[in-house]
Amino acid sequence: MKALKIKEVLEINTISKFCAVQGWVRTFRANRFVALNDGSTLDNLQCVIDFKSIDESLLKEINTGAALRLEGTLVESQGGGQKIELQVEKIVLLGVSDPEKYPIQPKKHSLEFLREKAHLRVRTSTFSAVMRVRSALSFAVHEFFQQEGFFHVHTPIVTGSDAEGAGEMFRVSTLDPKNPPLTKTGDIDYKSDFFGKETNLTVSGQLEAEAYAMGLGEVYTFGPTFRAENSNTTRHLAEFWMIEPEMAFYDLNDNMNLAEKFITTVLKKVVSRCKKDLTFLDERYTKEENSKPLIERSPMGLLEKINFVVGNEFKRVSYSEAYEILRNSKPNKKKKFQFPINEWGVDLQSEHERFLVEKHFNCPVILFDYPADIKAFYMRRNDDNKTVRAMDILFPGIGEIVGGSQREERLEVLEKRIKEMEIDKEELWWYLDLRRFGSVPHSGFGLGFERLVQFTTGMNNIRDVIPFPRTPQNAAF
Ligand code: 4AD
Ligand code: MG
């Protein structure tokens, strides 16, 4: 007999049906009650072992973490808490678990402790809920772009160019690190490396996506990206997933409109599809917030926060306006910012972004028209010759969730910028070709997928929304 998923069993909710289920024991009480979970839903199925002929030695093996197949009849539940339960008639022990050694005990564990057990933490309610929501978000992302007529392109993971020009790349090489071949001048000779040149893991699929937008029109990538920045924060990973749409014939306004529609559509879909998990995560979030000092608490619950974002327009503010707001703000005047705002052109730090979003505007904010000198080489120069057509979307509790821009489509302007920023023009020959043959205005953005999962699930640390986080000094599992 094919086993049913526990989600199906609880949904069909049919008394006297005979069925089989398979899963892991969450708890075993009074030598009778097994709470079985198979990951298909947050809920456990209560299974009652109540038959005479049961083998005592088998009972001893029903421990937290063990895997079982149970066959029996669905009956109306005698206890509270659930409508139906399984009256067990047959037990198959699939995998034992030593209760003394199994780390996931039926009690509250700290998130830090569970990070050390990343291979087992998905067997807790919190992590299984987060990962189901992550999966639903991923599906909704593809669904949105496919419905909008975008094409999904797979951009390369190994690249020769530094898309962001920030030099935070992981090298890819097959050379022997103890004995690399050298050139006459004593440098490492990458000509004899695997690809015949220096290569890295990509920091962004944007440049290649631009090439494809110039033929397919509207495209998106959704892949892993890698950054060797030594940021030990709750918002940075060395390996994260990024969604990068790129659109021919879009200006910055079209770009902002798409980004806003994209985020709100995806959130709406997930709110309607993951009700049970999000309700559970909402309660968890509220408990966590209530343990913080009053002034640090979020004024809204998780679902309230998501619905607020979905139901309200994002506030659009230019860098120059934001600069004035920040310069005249109380924390700036009282020297409360770690990085004071006293000169137009300074880069905004997360303390400034959070002030704008959480204190001043109290809603998601799109900042645009940034000073050219704090942004990447490919952004389109404005006529003031000081700012570029960049946009960042800032979210409450998260900070920057999206970074994007209209791209510089004018060959001479782009070449000049590449020279000013001392970027290797040779590597970008093909990117410049896009401006030589049928160049058109175009735009795109990148959304950090884990930051979106963080916002949706209310998890404070980005390490808790990806199965196996990669951070400085940590690549376990
Ligand atoms: O602002 P970023 O660096 O933009 C780009 O990479 C552009 N090429 C995107 C584009 O226009 N196609 O990164 C985009 C987003 C950020 O807003 C943030 O959400 C996320 O990627 N991000 C990170 N997420 C987790 N860990 C990190 N280290 C991240 N760095 C950026
Ligand atoms: Mg950015």
PDB file of N, CA and C in Angstrom, residues 352-405:
ATOM      1  N   HIS A 352      21.574  54.383   8.465  1.00  0.00           N
ATOM      2  CA  HIS A 352      20.830  55.455   7.779  1.00  0.00           C
ATOM      3  C   HIS A 352      19.616  54.887   7.052  1.00  0.00           C
ATOM      4  N   GLU A 353      19.831  53.727   6.406  1.00  0.00           N
ATOM      5  CA  GLU A 353      18.722  53.095   5.684  1.00  0.00           C
ATOM      6  C   GLU A 353      17.601  52.746   6.657  1.00  0.00           C
ATOM      7  N   ARG A 354      17.987  52.218   7.800  1.00  0.00           N
ATOM      8  CA  ARG A 354      16.964  51.822   8.778  1.00  0.00           C
ATOM      9  C   ARG A 354      16.252  53.039   9.354  1.00  0.00           C
ATOM     10  N   PHE A 355      16.970  54.133   9.533  1.00  0.00           N
ATOM     11  CA  PHE A 355      16.311  55.352  10.013  1.00  0.00           C
ATOM     12  C   PHE A 355      15.230  55.783   9.016  1.00  0.00           C
ATOM     13  N   LEU A 356      15.593  55.807   7.736  1.00  0.00           N
ATOM     14  CA  LEU A 356      14.638  56.250   6.712  1.00  0.00           C
ATOM     15  C   LEU A 356      13.401  55.352   6.683  1.00  0.00           C
ATOM     16  N   VAL A 357      13.619  54.043   6.704  1.00  0.00           N
ATOM     17  CA  VAL A 357      12.521  53.092   6.533  1.00  0.00           C
ATOM     18  C   VAL A 357      11.705  52.936   7.810  1.00  0.00           C
ATOM     19  N   GLU A 358      12.406  52.803   8.947  1.00  0.00           N
ATOM     20  CA  GLU A 358      11.708  52.432  10.180  1.00  0.00           C
ATOM     21  C   GLU A 358      11.273  53.624  11.020  1.00  0.00           C
ATOM     22  N   LYS A 359      11.978  54.758  10.873  1.00  0.00           N
ATOM     23  CA  LYS A 359      11.615  55.906  11.716  1.00  0.00           C
ATOM     24  C   LYS A 359      10.953  57.015  10.895  1.00  0.00           C
ATOM     25  N   HIS A 360      11.561  57.358   9.750  1.00  0.00           N
ATOM     26  CA  HIS A 360      11.062  58.523   9.024  1.00  0.00           C
ATOM     27  C   HIS A 360       9.843  58.226   8.157  1.00  0.00           C
ATOM     28  N   PHE A 361       9.969  57.251   7.239  1.00  0.00           N
ATOM     29  CA  PHE A 361       8.865  56.980   6.310  1.00  0.00           C
ATOM     30  C   PHE A 361       7.939  55.869   6.794  1.00  0.00           C
ATOM     31  N   ASN A 362       8.478  54.956   7.578  1.00  0.00           N
ATOM     32  CA  ASN A 362       7.653  53.857   8.075  1.00  0.00           C
ATOM     33  C   ASN A 362       7.022  52.996   7.006  1.00  0.00           C
ATOM     34  N   CYS A 363       7.729  52.811   5.905  1.00  0.00           N
ATOM     35  CA  CYS A 363       7.246  51.921   4.837  1.00  0.00           C
ATOM     36  C   CYS A 363       8.450  51.603   3.944  1.00  0.00           C
ATOM     37  N   PRO A 364       8.318  50.618   3.036  1.00  0.00           N
ATOM     38  CA  PRO A 364       9.437  50.355   2.131  1.00  0.00           C
ATOM     39  C   PRO A 364       9.756  51.607   1.310  1.00  0.00           C
ATOM     40  N   VAL A 365      11.032  51.810   1.059  1.00  0.00           N
ATOM     41  CA  VAL A 365      11.475  53.027   0.374  1.00  0.00           C
ATOM     42  C   VAL A 365      12.309  52.632  -0.846  1.00  0.00           C
ATOM     43  N   ILE A 366      12.070  53.306  -1.966  1.00  0.00           N
ATOM     44  CA  ILE A 366      12.972  53.137  -3.114  1.00  0.00           C
ATOM     45  C   ILE A 366      13.810  54.404  -3.214  1.00  0.00           C
ATOM     46  N   LEU A 367      15.100  54.268  -2.993  1.00  0.00           N
ATOM     47  CA  LEU A 367      16.009  55.405  -3.159  1.00  0.00           C
ATOM     48  C   LEU A 367      16.576  55.352  -4.571  1.00  0.00           C
ATOM     49  N   PHE A 368      16.625  56.504  -5.245  1.00  0.00           N
ATOM     50  CA  PHE A 368      17.136  56.498  -6.622  1.00  0.00           C
ATOM     51  C   PHE A 368      18.055  57.698  -6.864  1.00  0.00           C
ATOM     52  N   ASP A 369      18.699  57.684  -8.037  1.00  0.00           N
ATOM     53  CA  ASP A 369      19.628  58.756  -8.428  1.00  0.00           C
ATOM     54  C   ASP A 369      20.733  58.974  -7.401  1.00  0.00           C
ATOM     55  N   TYR A 370      21.550  57.963  -7.254  1.00  0.00           N
ATOM     56  CA  TYR A 370      22.673  58.009  -6.302  1.00  0.00           C
ATOM     57  C   TYR A 370      23.884  58.719  -6.916  1.00  0.00           C
ATOM     58  N   PRO A 371      24.782  59.227  -6.060  1.00  0.00           N
ATOM     59  CA  PRO A 371      26.044  59.767  -6.569  1.00  0.00           C
ATOM     60  C   PRO A 371      26.792  58.672  -7.348  1.00  0.00           C
ATOM     61  N   ALA A 372      27.323  59.050  -8.504  1.00  0.00           N
ATOM     62  CA  ALA A 372      27.996  58.068  -9.364  1.00  0.00           C
ATOM     63  C   ALA A 372      29.147  57.376  -8.639  1.00  0.00           C
ATOM     64  N   ASP A 373      29.843  58.120  -7.798  1.00  0.00           N
ATOM     65  CA  ASP A 373      31.074  57.578  -7.221  1.00  0.00           C
ATOM     66  C   ASP A 373      30.863  56.454  -6.215  1.00  0.00           C
ATOM     67  N   ILE A 374      29.631  56.259  -5.734  1.00  0.00           N
ATOM     68  CA  ILE A 374      29.427  55.158  -4.792  1.00  0.00           C
ATOM     69  C   ILE A 374      28.706  53.989  -5.457  1.00  0.00           C
ATOM     70  N   LYS A 375      28.572  54.043  -6.798  1.00  0.00           N
ATOM     71  CA  LYS A 375      27.851  52.967  -7.488  1.00  0.00           C
ATOM     72  C   LYS A 375      28.703  52.330  -8.594  1.00  0.00           C
ATOM     73  N   ALA A 376      28.216  51.203  -9.119  1.00  0.00           N
ATOM     74  CA  ALA A 376      28.987  50.418 -10.082  1.00  0.00           C
ATOM     75  C   ALA A 376      29.129  51.133 -11.438  1.00  0.00           C
ATOM     76  N   PHE A 377      30.095  50.672 -12.223  1.00  0.00           N
ATOM     77  CA  PHE A 377      30.475  51.347 -13.471  1.00  0.00           C
ATOM     78  C   PHE A 377      29.385  51.337 -14.537  1.00  0.00           C
ATOM     79  N   TYR A 378      28.468  50.361 -14.466  1.00  0.00           N
ATOM     80  CA  TYR A 378      27.530  50.160 -15.582  1.00  0.00           C
ATOM     81  C   TYR A 378      26.258  50.998 -15.475  1.00  0.00           C
ATOM     82  N   MET A 379      26.136  51.839 -14.425  1.00  0.00           N
ATOM     83  CA  MET A 379      24.872  52.559 -14.237  1.00  0.00           C
ATOM     84  C   MET A 379      24.798  53.819 -15.100  1.00  0.00           C
ATOM     85  N   ARG A 380      23.603  54.134 -15.577  1.00  0.00           N
ATOM     86  CA  ARG A 380      23.471  55.231 -16.547  1.00  0.00           C
ATOM     87  C   ARG A 380      23.627  56.596 -15.888  1.00  0.00           C
ATOM     88  N   ARG A 381      24.507  57.381 -16.490  1.00  0.00           N
ATOM     89  CA  ARG A 381      24.834  58.708 -15.992  1.00  0.00           C
ATOM     90  C   ARG A 381      23.652  59.657 -16.241  1.00  0.00           C
ATOM     91  N   ASN A 382      23.286  60.485 -15.243  1.00  0.00           N
ATOM     92  CA  ASN A 382      22.273  61.522 -15.436  1.00  0.00           C
ATOM     93  C   ASN A 382      22.895  62.761 -16.069  1.00  0.00           C
ATOM     94  N   ASP A 383      22.039  63.678 -16.553  1.00  0.00           N
ATOM     95  CA  ASP A 383      22.546  64.874 -17.220  1.00  0.00           C
ATOM     96  C   ASP A 383      23.290  65.799 -16.259  1.00  0.00           C
ATOM     97  N   ASP A 384      23.032  65.677 -14.943  1.00  0.00           N
ATOM     98  CA  ASP A 384      23.765  66.517 -13.981  1.00  0.00           C
ATOM     99  C   ASP A 384      25.235  66.102 -13.890  1.00  0.00           C
ATOM    100  N   ASN A 385      25.569  64.978 -14.517  1.00  0.00           N
ATOM    101  CA  ASN A 385      26.930  64.439 -14.542  1.00  0.00           C
ATOM    102  C   ASN A 385      27.489  64.103 -13.154  1.00  0.00           C
ATOM    103  N   LYS A 386      26.604  64.025 -12.161  1.00  0.00           N
ATOM    104  CA  LYS A 386      27.036  63.701 -10.787  1.00  0.00           C
ATOM    105  C   LYS A 386      26.382  62.419 -10.305  1.00  0.00           C
ATOM    106  N   THR A 387      25.140  62.214 -10.770  1.00  0.00           N
ATOM    107  CA  THR A 387      24.375  61.071 -10.254  1.00  0.00           C
ATOM    108  C   THR A 387      24.128  60.045 -11.359  1.00  0.00           C
ATOM    109  N   VAL A 388      23.788  58.839 -10.908  1.00  0.00           N
ATOM    110  CA  VAL A 388      23.455  57.773 -11.869  1.00  0.00           C
ATOM    111  C   VAL A 388      22.051  57.240 -11.581  1.00  0.00           C
ATOM    112  N   ARG A 389      21.471  56.619 -12.605  1.00  0.00           N
ATOM    113  CA  ARG A 389      20.102  56.111 -12.507  1.00  0.00           C
ATOM    114  C   ARG A 389      20.067  54.777 -11.750  1.00  0.00           C
ATOM    115  N   ALA A 390      20.464  54.843 -10.497  1.00  0.00           N
ATOM    116  CA  ALA A 390      20.476  53.660  -9.633  1.00  0.00           C
ATOM    117  C   ALA A 390      19.227  53.647  -8.786  1.00  0.00           C
ATOM    118  N   MET A 391      18.849  52.478  -8.302  1.00  0.00           N
ATOM    119  CA  MET A 391      17.777  52.409  -7.302  1.00  0.00           C
ATOM    120  C   MET A 391      18.056  51.265  -6.328  1.00  0.00           C
ATOM    121  N   ASP A 392      17.828  51.546  -5.048  1.00  0.00           N
ATOM    122  CA  ASP A 392      17.895  50.505  -4.022  1.00  0.00           C
ATOM    123  C   ASP A 392      16.535  50.455  -3.350  1.00  0.00           C
ATOM    124  N   ILE A 393      16.041  49.263  -3.068  1.00  0.00           N
ATOM    125  CA  ILE A 393      14.798  49.162  -2.292  1.00  0.00           C
ATOM    126  C   ILE A 393      15.158  48.754  -0.873  1.00  0.00           C
ATOM    127  N   LEU A 394      14.657  49.540   0.069  1.00  0.00           N
ATOM    128  CA  LEU A 394      14.963  49.316   1.486  1.00  0.00           C
ATOM    129  C   LEU A 394      13.714  48.822   2.197  1.00  0.00           C
ATOM    130  N   PHE A 395      13.888  47.775   3.012  1.00  0.00           N
ATOM    131  CA  PHE A 395      12.756  47.148   3.701  1.00  0.00           C
ATOM    132  C   PHE A 395      12.917  47.262   5.207  1.00  0.00           C
ATOM    133  N   PRO A 396      11.775  47.387   5.912  1.00  0.00           N
ATOM    134  CA  PRO A 396      11.857  47.431   7.380  1.00  0.00           C
ATOM    135  C   PRO A 396      12.493  46.160   7.940  1.00  0.00           C
ATOM    136  N   GLY A 397      13.416  46.334   8.863  1.00  0.00           N
ATOM    137  CA  GLY A 397      14.055  45.192   9.526  1.00  0.00           C
ATOM    138  C   GLY A 397      15.114  44.503   8.683  1.00  0.00           C
ATOM    139  N   ILE A 398      15.200  44.829   7.401  1.00  0.00           N
ATOM    140  CA  ILE A 398      16.110  44.131   6.497  1.00  0.00           C
ATOM    141  C   ILE A 398      17.166  45.092   5.963  1.00  0.00           C
ATOM    142  N   GLY A 399      16.747  46.324   5.648  1.00  0.00           N
ATOM    143  CA  GLY A 399      17.642  47.244   4.951  1.00  0.00           C
ATOM    144  C   GLY A 399      17.522  46.982   3.461  1.00  0.00           C
ATOM    145  N   GLU A 400      18.656  46.972   2.749  1.00  0.00           N
ATOM    146  CA  GLU A 400      18.622  46.828   1.287  1.00  0.00           C
ATOM    147  C   GLU A 400      18.178  45.419   0.882  1.00  0.00           C
ATOM    148  N   ILE A 401      17.112  45.349   0.117  1.00  0.00           N
ATOM    149  CA  ILE A 401      16.655  44.046  -0.365  1.00  0.00           C
ATOM    150  C   ILE A 401      16.857  43.936  -1.877  1.00  0.00           C
ATOM    151  N   VAL A 402      16.835  45.103  -2.562  1.00  0.00           N
ATOM    152  CA  VAL A 402      17.034  45.136  -4.014  1.00  0.00           C
ATOM    153  C   VAL A 402      18.055  46.210  -4.356  1.00  0.00           C
ATOM    154  N   GLY A 403      18.928  45.899  -5.311  1.00  0.00           N
ATOM    155  CA  GLY A 403      19.806  46.907  -5.887  1.00  0.00           C
ATOM    156  C   GLY A 403      19.678  46.817  -7.399  1.00  0.00           C
ATOM    157  N   GLY A 404      19.483  47.948  -8.063  1.00  0.00           N
ATOM    158  CA  GLY A 404      19.338  47.881  -9.522  1.00  0.00           C
ATOM    159  C   GLY A 404      19.621  49.218 -10.166  1.00  0.00           C
ATOM    160  N   SER A 405      19.427  49.286 -11.486  1.00  0.00           N
ATOM    161  CA  SER A 405      19.679  50.555 -12.182  1.00  0.00           C
ATOM    162  C   SER A 405      19.207  50.479 -13.626  1.00  0.00           C
TER     163      SER A 405
END
